[in-house]
XYZ file of C-alpha atoms in Angstrom:
651
model
C 80.587 -25.728 105.111
C 82.189 -22.934 107.148
C 78.943 -21.104 107.851
C 77.185 -24.394 108.678
C 79.733 -25.156 111.388
C 79.336 -21.645 112.779
C 75.561 -21.935 112.794
C 75.619 -25.245 114.643
C 78.226 -24.085 117.124
C 76.569 -20.774 117.838
C 73.178 -22.366 118.341
C 74.669 -24.904 120.740
C 76.380 -22.102 122.655
C 73.149 -20.114 122.919
C 71.142 -23.098 124.154
C 73.824 -24.113 126.673
C 73.785 -20.611 128.120
C 70.023 -20.851 128.466
C 70.449 -24.117 130.351
C 72.962 -22.548 132.756
C 70.145 -20.672 134.440
C 67.867 -23.711 134.617
C 70.489 -26.058 136.092
C 70.815 -24.071 139.302
C 67.229 -24.474 140.420
C 65.234 -27.196 142.150
C 62.569 -28.289 139.698
C 59.831 -27.765 142.288
C 59.984 -23.972 141.984
C 57.078 -22.199 140.255
C 57.508 -21.583 136.539
C 57.641 -17.789 136.911
C 60.471 -18.070 139.448
C 62.336 -20.497 137.213
C 62.073 -18.087 134.275
C 63.263 -15.114 136.349
C 66.237 -16.977 137.811
C 67.220 -18.342 134.401
C 67.067 -14.854 132.877
C 69.184 -13.401 135.690
C 71.817 -16.141 135.383
C 72.093 -15.749 131.594
C 72.324 -11.959 131.961
C 75.100 -12.336 134.532
C 77.104 -14.725 132.364
C 76.584 -13.130 128.906
C 75.413 -9.569 129.395
C 72.396 -10.346 127.194
C 68.688 -10.483 127.964
C 66.767 -13.762 128.002
C 63.020 -13.175 127.778
C 60.109 -15.591 128.205
C 56.706 -14.635 126.800
C 54.786 -17.615 128.177
C 54.713 -20.169 130.949
C 57.815 -22.036 132.114
C 57.161 -25.318 133.853
C 58.581 -28.736 134.608
C 57.347 -31.772 132.751
C 57.509 -35.410 133.751
C 56.088 -37.027 130.637
C 57.032 -37.771 127.919
C 60.235 -35.871 128.772
C 61.538 -35.081 132.218
C 62.585 -31.470 132.014
C 61.409 -27.930 131.351
C 59.075 -26.508 128.718
C 58.683 -22.858 127.775
C 56.473 -20.711 125.634
C 57.976 -18.176 123.184
C 61.561 -17.277 124.107
C 64.143 -14.810 122.787
C 67.835 -14.248 123.465
C 69.442 -10.833 122.901
C 71.961 -9.980 120.231
C 75.308 -8.193 120.371
C 74.879 -4.420 120.379
C 76.724 -4.136 117.024
C 74.686 -6.903 115.312
C 71.351 -5.110 115.062
C 68.129 -4.834 117.076
C 66.756 -8.291 116.261
C 67.399 -11.025 118.886
C 70.093 -13.587 118.183
C 67.662 -16.434 118.950
C 63.891 -16.511 118.905
C 61.764 -19.678 119.187
C 58.067 -20.445 119.538
C 58.843 -22.902 122.322
C 61.673 -24.870 123.929
C 61.676 -28.310 125.496
C 64.706 -29.138 127.651
C 65.092 -32.780 128.689
C 67.088 -33.521 131.898
C 68.684 -36.703 133.244
C 66.930 -37.541 136.535
C 69.873 -39.316 138.315
C 72.186 -36.357 137.705
C 69.494 -33.912 138.761
C 69.114 -35.684 142.136
C 72.874 -35.324 142.695
C 72.664 -31.579 142.013
C 74.161 -31.786 138.521
C 72.514 -31.019 135.218
C 72.838 -33.363 132.239
C 70.735 -32.192 129.350
C 69.547 -35.170 127.374
C 67.621 -33.268 124.741
C 66.735 -29.769 123.597
C 64.010 -29.243 121.012
C 63.272 -25.822 119.525
C 60.056 -25.197 117.648
C 60.327 -22.923 114.575
C 63.407 -21.044 115.839
C 64.993 -18.007 114.167
C 68.779 -17.859 114.612
C 70.689 -14.757 113.499
C 74.463 -15.073 113.196
C 76.813 -12.268 112.172
C 80.466 -11.285 112.156
C 82.037 -7.859 112.272
C 85.160 -6.551 110.505
C 87.600 -7.861 113.147
C 86.227 -11.395 112.746
C 84.316 -11.491 116.029
C 80.969 -13.278 115.931
C 77.777 -12.377 117.773
C 77.882 -15.805 119.422
C 80.987 -14.736 121.379
C 79.974 -13.154 124.683
C 81.537 -10.414 126.819
C 80.971 -11.593 130.399
C 80.198 -8.755 132.860
C 82.929 -7.968 135.381
C 80.637 -8.910 138.240
C 78.505 -11.911 137.492
C 76.250 -12.023 140.514
C 73.211 -14.236 140.313
C 69.999 -12.860 141.688
C 66.928 -14.700 142.845
C 65.992 -17.150 145.567
C 68.413 -19.891 144.536
C 70.677 -20.922 147.465
C 74.254 -19.827 147.029
C 75.620 -23.250 147.892
C 73.535 -24.721 145.072
C 75.080 -22.242 142.675
C 78.604 -23.024 143.809
C 78.154 -26.799 143.647
C 76.376 -26.854 140.309
C 78.335 -28.378 137.457
C 78.411 -27.078 133.912
C 75.640 -28.566 131.782
C 76.288 -31.280 129.232
C 74.236 -31.119 126.041
C 73.554 -34.542 124.518
C 70.927 -33.927 121.826
C 69.646 -30.891 119.980
C 66.733 -30.840 117.537
C 65.586 -27.921 115.408
C 62.417 -28.167 113.390
C 61.467 -25.755 110.616
C 64.249 -23.363 111.605
C 65.174 -20.104 109.913
C 68.903 -19.356 109.823
C 70.190 -15.878 108.919
C 73.938 -15.508 108.305
C 75.412 -11.982 107.811
C 79.197 -11.938 107.322
C 81.083 -8.656 107.623
C 81.190 -6.953 104.244
C 79.241 -9.767 102.565
C 75.734 -10.524 101.438
C 73.209 -11.902 103.873
C 72.344 -15.594 103.548
C 68.900 -16.772 104.642
C 67.971 -20.454 104.909
C 64.368 -21.376 105.589
C 62.748 -24.685 106.555
C 65.947 -26.100 108.073
C 65.822 -29.308 110.077
C 68.855 -30.065 112.242
C 69.777 -32.737 114.778
C 72.887 -32.839 117.002
C 73.983 -35.969 118.868
C 76.736 -35.277 121.460
C 76.769 -38.121 124.026
C 80.088 -37.191 125.668
C 81.228 -33.684 126.357
C 84.830 -34.491 125.470
C 83.912 -36.817 122.618
C 82.689 -36.552 119.033
C 79.417 -34.960 117.955
C 77.323 -35.948 114.947
C 75.294 -33.387 113.035
C 72.562 -34.223 110.525
C 70.705 -31.427 108.734
C 68.338 -30.874 105.852
C 68.663 -27.528 104.084
C 66.517 -26.107 101.315
C 68.414 -23.144 99.806
C 66.437 -23.459 96.552
C 63.392 -25.404 97.703
C 64.717 -28.920 97.069
C 66.239 -30.774 100.051
C 69.998 -30.854 100.552
C 71.206 -33.432 103.081
C 74.198 -32.483 105.247
C 75.973 -34.810 107.656
C 79.135 -34.166 109.663
C 81.177 -35.545 112.542
C 83.060 -33.091 114.776
C 85.696 -34.968 116.776
C 85.801 -32.539 119.733
C 82.792 -30.229 119.747
C 83.859 -28.740 123.085
C 87.178 -27.641 121.591
C 85.383 -26.414 118.457
C 82.988 -24.250 120.518
C 85.809 -22.743 122.539
C 87.596 -21.523 119.405
C 89.990 -24.405 118.759
C 90.324 -26.609 115.681
C 89.389 -30.265 115.586
C 88.917 -33.103 113.135
C 85.850 -32.753 110.923
C 84.398 -35.021 108.250
C 81.291 -34.098 106.340
C 79.157 -34.796 103.279
C 76.631 -32.769 101.297
C 74.204 -34.767 99.151
C 71.876 -33.014 96.729
C 70.180 -33.555 93.420
C 72.910 -34.075 90.845
C 75.902 -34.771 93.062
C 77.785 -35.009 96.311
C 80.467 -32.987 98.153
C 82.733 -34.446 100.839
C 85.342 -32.983 103.234
C 87.880 -34.725 105.446
C 90.200 -32.578 107.550
C 90.206 -30.092 110.414
C 88.080 -26.995 111.068
C 87.407 -24.394 113.746
C 84.666 -22.055 114.904
C 86.551 -19.092 113.400
C 85.966 -20.468 109.909
C 89.480 -21.841 109.424
C 89.599 -25.268 107.764
C 92.121 -27.534 106.088
C 91.621 -30.905 104.431
C 90.735 -32.840 101.295
C 87.676 -31.788 99.315
C 86.033 -34.046 96.738
C 83.129 -33.479 94.346
C 81.219 -36.093 92.364
C 78.547 -34.546 90.122
C 76.602 -36.492 87.550
C 74.624 -33.334 86.712
C 76.494 -30.186 87.730
C 73.672 -27.846 86.717
C 71.197 -29.724 88.927
C 73.662 -29.694 91.846
C 74.268 -25.946 91.558
C 70.525 -25.306 91.303
C 69.899 -27.329 94.479
C 72.596 -25.265 96.257
C 70.929 -22.000 95.229
C 72.784 -21.185 91.984
C 70.210 -21.886 89.239
C 70.436 -21.348 85.501
C 74.097 -22.312 84.978
C 74.507 -24.038 81.595
C 78.035 -25.362 81.190
C 79.253 -26.281 77.685
C 79.989 -29.925 76.926
C 83.545 -30.637 78.012
C 83.622 -28.042 80.793
C 81.799 -29.909 83.537
C 78.254 -30.987 82.726
C 79.447 -34.007 84.721
C 82.448 -33.557 87.010
C 84.813 -35.405 89.334
C 87.005 -32.975 91.313
C 89.405 -33.333 94.236
C 91.757 -30.839 95.867
C 93.564 -29.955 99.080
C 91.472 -27.171 100.617
C 92.605 -24.462 103.004
C 90.176 -21.821 104.309
C 91.282 -18.766 106.262
C 89.100 -17.110 108.944
C 88.692 -14.175 106.551
C 87.012 -16.448 103.994
C 89.878 -16.966 101.520
C 89.992 -20.432 99.931
C 93.131 -22.032 98.520
C 92.872 -25.156 96.346
C 96.112 -27.053 95.794
C 96.868 -30.344 94.063
C 93.679 -29.730 92.098
C 92.620 -32.590 89.847
C 89.418 -32.596 87.796
C 87.662 -34.738 85.219
C 85.144 -32.606 83.316
C 83.160 -34.698 80.837
C 86.304 -36.722 80.151
C 88.658 -33.711 80.017
C 91.353 -33.951 82.694
C 92.653 -30.779 84.334
C 95.228 -30.027 87.021
C 96.247 -26.801 88.697
C 95.886 -24.509 91.684
C 93.295 -21.834 92.494
C 92.804 -19.121 95.109
C 89.233 -18.000 95.775
C 88.203 -14.949 97.770
C 84.622 -15.318 98.975
C 82.819 -12.163 97.916
C 79.909 -11.265 95.698
C 80.886 -12.403 93.153
C 83.864 -14.529 94.266
C 87.324 -13.670 92.932
C 89.293 -16.561 91.428
C 92.990 -16.543 90.518
C 95.393 -19.334 89.660
C 96.434 -21.645 86.851
C 94.903 -24.549 84.948
C 96.864 -27.117 82.927
C 95.263 -29.645 80.618
C 96.111 -32.161 77.933
C 93.817 -32.362 74.898
C 90.670 -30.420 75.750
C 87.746 -31.867 73.783
C 84.976 -29.266 73.354
C 83.257 -30.835 70.347
C 79.485 -30.930 70.537
C 79.435 -33.902 68.112
C 82.111 -36.555 68.564
C 83.150 -39.394 66.302
C 84.096 -42.522 68.209
C 87.661 -43.648 67.668
C 88.791 -40.558 65.761
C 90.422 -37.328 66.721
C 89.528 -35.369 63.606
C 87.176 -32.472 63.366
C 83.501 -33.035 62.721
C 81.741 -30.679 60.329
C 78.540 -29.195 61.739
C 75.401 -29.628 59.667
C 74.732 -27.005 57.028
C 72.448 -24.209 58.118
C 70.326 -21.808 56.071
C 70.552 -19.034 58.620
C 72.080 -17.825 61.863
C 70.436 -18.985 65.057
C 67.697 -16.829 66.597
C 68.019 -18.604 69.940
C 68.749 -16.163 72.811
C 72.291 -16.402 74.163
C 72.568 -16.754 77.938
C 75.810 -15.022 78.918
C 74.993 -14.776 82.632
C 77.902 -17.110 83.456
C 80.260 -14.178 82.747
C 79.082 -12.596 86.003
C 79.603 -15.626 88.253
C 83.161 -14.689 89.236
C 85.975 -12.164 88.838
C 89.692 -12.866 88.619
C 92.383 -14.166 86.279
C 93.429 -17.693 85.310
C 96.515 -18.722 83.328
C 95.657 -21.569 80.959
C 97.967 -24.004 79.171
C 96.702 -26.826 76.986
C 98.316 -29.422 74.761
C 95.426 -28.919 72.370
C 91.747 -28.030 71.990
C 89.264 -29.857 69.767
C 86.182 -28.034 68.545
C 83.581 -29.033 65.962
C 85.320 -27.389 63.017
C 89.019 -27.853 63.741
C 91.769 -28.544 66.265
C 94.013 -26.086 68.095
C 97.522 -27.156 69.023
C 99.550 -26.094 72.074
C 98.012 -23.017 73.687
C 99.084 -20.476 76.284
C 96.546 -17.870 77.343
C 95.220 -15.806 80.228
C 91.510 -15.496 80.963
C 90.547 -12.366 82.898
C 87.071 -11.769 84.339
C 85.901 -8.418 85.650
C 82.299 -7.426 86.254
C 80.760 -9.674 83.554
C 83.562 -8.931 81.041
C 85.869 -11.754 79.942
C 89.156 -11.173 78.106
C 91.153 -14.055 76.613
C 94.717 -12.956 75.823
C 96.310 -15.462 73.446
C 100.063 -15.558 73.973
C 100.390 -18.597 71.711
C 97.917 -20.815 69.893
C 98.927 -23.255 67.162
C 96.222 -23.697 64.508
C 96.024 -24.709 60.830
C 99.724 -25.456 60.786
C 100.558 -21.909 61.897
C 99.790 -19.720 64.891
C 97.499 -16.930 66.036
C 97.960 -14.232 68.647
C 95.672 -11.543 69.940
C 92.698 -10.926 72.140
C 89.097 -12.152 72.344
C 86.568 -10.242 74.479
C 83.038 -11.095 75.651
C 81.245 -8.292 77.517
C 77.838 -8.729 79.171
C 77.708 -5.559 81.271
C 75.040 -3.789 79.205
C 73.943 -6.500 76.824
C 76.242 -8.988 75.122
C 79.026 -7.804 72.813
C 81.928 -9.756 71.304
C 85.248 -8.461 69.971
C 88.213 -10.154 68.272
C 91.590 -8.602 67.463
C 93.934 -11.316 66.184
C 96.772 -11.898 63.740
C 97.572 -15.216 62.070
C 100.960 -16.336 60.744
C 102.106 -19.164 58.497
C 98.584 -20.566 58.198
C 98.190 -23.650 56.005
C 95.405 -22.320 53.797
C 94.362 -25.734 52.546
C 93.841 -27.009 56.110
C 92.041 -23.818 57.150
C 89.620 -23.821 54.203
C 89.028 -27.566 54.514
C 88.092 -27.341 58.203
C 86.105 -24.117 57.971
C 84.433 -24.334 54.550
C 85.047 -27.775 53.064
C 87.313 -26.380 50.289
C 90.531 -28.293 49.593
C 91.769 -27.028 46.216
C 93.661 -23.936 47.433
C 96.991 -24.503 49.164
C 99.807 -22.289 50.389
C 100.895 -20.337 53.432
C 99.010 -17.170 54.397
C 99.119 -14.263 56.818
C 95.952 -12.616 58.089
C 94.731 -9.885 60.430
C 91.204 -9.172 61.645
C 89.608 -6.758 64.088
C 85.852 -7.138 64.447
C 83.120 -6.166 66.923
C 79.534 -7.394 67.216
C 76.671 -7.138 69.686
C 73.257 -8.657 70.306
C 71.518 -11.360 72.287
C 71.302 -13.879 69.412
C 73.771 -15.248 66.903
C 71.814 -13.636 64.073
C 71.815 -10.219 65.750
C 75.564 -10.365 66.367
C 76.335 -11.322 62.748
C 74.184 -8.485 61.404
C 75.906 -5.945 63.674
C 79.542 -6.779 62.826
C 81.945 -3.930 62.146
C 85.697 -4.018 61.645
C 88.518 -4.521 59.167
C 91.198 -6.975 58.116
C 93.505 -8.301 55.440
C 94.885 -11.544 54.035
C 98.082 -12.232 52.083
C 99.477 -15.383 50.495
C 102.808 -16.021 48.841
C 103.233 -18.715 46.193
C 100.347 -21.169 46.166
C 98.506 -23.765 44.152
C 94.924 -24.213 42.948
C 94.379 -27.928 42.374
C 91.925 -29.451 39.922
C 91.723 -26.476 37.528
C 93.962 -24.991 34.850
C 93.416 -21.287 34.167
C 95.267 -21.564 30.825
C 92.681 -24.001 29.536
C 89.839 -22.085 31.198
C 90.757 -18.813 29.494
C 91.381 -20.627 26.225
C 87.900 -22.088 26.261
C 89.020 -25.702 26.513
C 88.316 -28.459 29.013
C 89.144 -27.132 32.488
C 88.988 -30.438 34.367
C 92.199 -31.647 35.979
C 95.516 -29.872 36.157
C 96.715 -27.209 38.533
C 97.229 -23.482 38.598
C 100.285 -22.117 40.332
C 99.997 -18.485 41.423
C 102.639 -16.130 42.703
C 100.603 -14.205 45.288
C 97.142 -13.394 46.602
C 96.348 -10.197 48.502
C 93.145 -8.600 49.762
C 91.930 -6.193 52.413
C 88.404 -5.648 53.650
C 86.160 -3.585 55.863
C 83.035 -4.734 57.696
C 80.010 -2.510 58.299
C 76.648 -3.558 59.741
C 77.278 -7.219 59.004
C 78.538 -6.700 55.416
C 82.139 -7.348 54.318
C 83.386 -5.055 51.532
C 86.473 -5.747 49.414
C 87.704 -3.808 46.363
C 91.338 -4.861 45.974
C 91.506 -8.641 45.599
C 94.526 -9.462 43.439
C 95.554 -12.958 42.383
C 98.844 -12.934 40.420
C 100.026 -15.696 38.039
C 102.777 -15.856 35.410
C 100.322 -15.304 32.517
C 97.187 -14.205 34.320
C 95.796 -12.182 37.122
C 92.402 -12.107 38.772
C 90.822 -9.033 40.333
C 87.854 -8.941 42.700
C 85.536 -6.385 44.214
C 82.170 -6.544 45.949
C 80.197 -7.318 49.062
C 79.828 -10.461 51.171
C 76.798 -10.338 53.462
C 77.866 -12.001 56.684
C 74.626 -11.220 58.485
C 72.309 -11.827 55.530
C 74.383 -14.796 54.262
C 74.411 -13.501 50.695
C 76.984 -12.259 48.157
C 77.294 -9.700 45.361
C 80.831 -9.974 43.998
C 82.533 -9.302 40.677
C 85.453 -11.670 39.953
C 87.554 -10.831 36.875
C 90.195 -13.261 35.550
C 92.531 -11.569 33.004
C 94.594 -13.389 30.355
C 97.526 -10.984 30.070
C 98.889 -12.219 26.702
C 95.578 -12.723 24.934
C 93.999 -10.380 22.386
C 97.285 -9.518 20.676
C 98.898 -8.669 23.982
C 96.102 -6.350 25.033
C 94.705 -8.891 27.497
C 91.392 -10.633 27.771
C 89.024 -10.136 30.703
C 86.037 -12.254 31.604
C 84.180 -10.396 34.380
C 81.964 -12.814 36.280
C 79.187 -11.685 38.606
C 78.469 -13.873 41.675
C 75.183 -12.885 43.246
C 72.610 -14.459 45.564
C 72.485 -16.528 48.719
C 75.483 -18.434 50.024
C 73.693 -21.719 49.444
C 72.723 -21.040 45.793
C 74.418 -18.030 44.196
C 73.856 -17.122 40.559
C 77.117 -17.023 38.545
C 76.964 -15.076 35.260
C 79.593 -13.453 33.033
C 79.310 -9.782 32.090
C 78.699 -10.411 28.367
C 78.736 -6.768 27.277
C 82.168 -6.226 28.759
C 83.489 -9.281 26.926
C 82.047 -8.118 23.629
C 83.691 -4.732 24.019
C 87.076 -6.400 24.374
C 86.602 -8.973 21.635
C 85.207 -6.623 19.004
C 87.147 -3.487 19.886
C 84.061 -1.272 20.043
C 82.303 0.546 22.833
C 78.987 -0.440 24.284
C 77.319 2.566 22.665
C 78.703 1.603 19.256
C 77.398 -1.930 19.645
C 73.942 -0.659 20.426
C 74.037 1.676 17.396
C 75.110 -0.900 14.814
C 72.671 -2.960 12.912
C 71.993 -6.377 14.272
C 72.660 -8.046 10.954
C 76.177 -6.615 10.666
C 76.843 -7.593 14.288
C 75.698 -11.123 13.682
C 77.861 -11.313 10.552
C 80.973 -10.212 12.432
C 80.245 -12.538 15.298
C 79.660 -15.410 12.891
C 83.154 -14.885 11.506
C 84.732 -14.667 14.947
C 82.953 -17.737 16.274
C 83.269 -21.351 15.229
C 81.197 -21.535 12.022
C 80.165 -25.101 12.726
C 78.726 -24.365 16.156
C 75.136 -23.457 16.804
C 73.761 -23.783 13.261
C 70.479 -21.958 12.960
C 70.907 -20.048 16.225
C 71.444 -16.366 16.910
C 75.269 -15.992 17.210
C 74.901 -13.421 20.031
C 72.817 -15.811 22.072
C 75.260 -18.577 21.180
C 78.155 -16.489 22.511
C 76.259 -15.746 25.718
C 75.564 -19.418 26.277
C 79.158 -20.401 25.632
C 80.514 -17.755 28.032
C 78.027 -18.636 30.747
C 78.727 -22.367 30.464
C 82.489 -22.006 30.579
C 82.423 -19.382 33.335
C 80.175 -21.476 35.519
C 82.214 -24.642 35.062
C 85.542 -22.931 35.615
C 84.570 -20.709 38.517
C 82.754 -23.424 40.405
C 85.827 -25.640 40.092
C 88.015 -22.764 41.199
C 85.974 -21.775 44.239
C 84.288 -24.967 45.358
C 86.476 -27.741 44.089
C 83.426 -29.473 42.495
């Protein structure tokens, strides 16, 4: 509201100075003489030129006063060549009783389609502040005694219709408001003034109303009590405190927004899409202090953003974009897009067959610069919950960096840095480490798997870019590792699986699990998975397509004591889409182990001899009348599928 107060005050000052020339003259003088005397008086008092391009005459009906044609009032020499005020016409209403006594009381001033240019320079001086010439001598035919006896004018009402207001602060961007309607009601010079205005910064009307307790003090550079409201589509702003013409203000600021995006659009900031939980609807209050230089300080800040309650303190430097620093404290921050009534647990998002192709709008990263310290008792998102969190969010030229000093998650903690950069297209980077993670909780919340339990450590560094989720996932590059100490696989017994028996029920206790990986162009590659058990181990190598959402992975459980101590491997190939992968054992590799011959030897031997040997090795009562090789394939595939699906999915 600072610039609005300056606009109103400066316009009042300009019009009052125009009236100074008119008040000294008997209204019976010809219009040309009136215009010349008025111009001379304004020049003497302000050092600026007042020019009339049309007739100036007195009117008796419907308003007693003076009417003019086009009029312009000069600007400060440092503020540019354009006049400070230009209007198509002015109507100045005068009080007849005061006029007969030689005093001027202006009852009404109406400006038709005025242009008002306001500016400040580096030292804070405004172009509405005038340097009076050292010798202010009035010229013209007005009697000197009339000049000496004339009283200062009193402005009661001011009306602007279809005005254009141009505000140019020192070092800042120019603000232009078109189609402004403004009315000032100031019945007593040493009393309050009421201002009502309609602004259209984005085309839709924004209603502004304010009461200035002492407009005379305000215009002379002092501070006075000010209350005001701004009503627009989507919400309302209110201020109650003190303010001055210099831009200084102090008081209580409140915001009530049922639709924050609509409110910002009406105020000239369109296209802001806030996530659920961060202010789609907002109730905010704070103690506001504004310095003449344009620095805002918010203290005792309290906000309700879609049900999330925040407190804190912020300092805002008005620039382009503004710079924001401070701290925010919150309890449980609920950022879930789907919420279950009466529960605090995570809600699994619906399954998807592919990454979203919807364009990502990251323009909000450029709305401000600065740094904010954030503490939260917890954060709820769709897939999980984060415990106590301490972090710093830094914004610089459309680049956001979230430094995680502490974040409790999955029974453990993570530390590191998350970066979102929208300077030359959107890119995302994560560099985090995780400690003491409860693997069962993590896999349950992220993938719906609950059979694997134990504590794990993990590290990941990954970078992606693109303007859609799909593009980012296909561009990922990076590396990482995961390590688990002693853990448990519930619902499956590897002893019975490797022995060919029923694998339902039971548990498998393993001593360790270790793996490292690299990521290139959206594909994750791993060649050193090692799962260690007292009697078994399982190796893994292959590719997981993060971008394509597919997999090609070879998982090899090994029974260390089987096959007369030589070990028994059952390589299993997992290949296909994430939603429906094909799971098949590598039969040839199994045959090589079981029969003690190479693949080439197997191909060279006669099929009859092979079938005979297999018939002896296999259960003679199984698969009567079938090819024993095909029977072995079927048995291996059945057991591998049942066991591996129970191991990986918990089915």
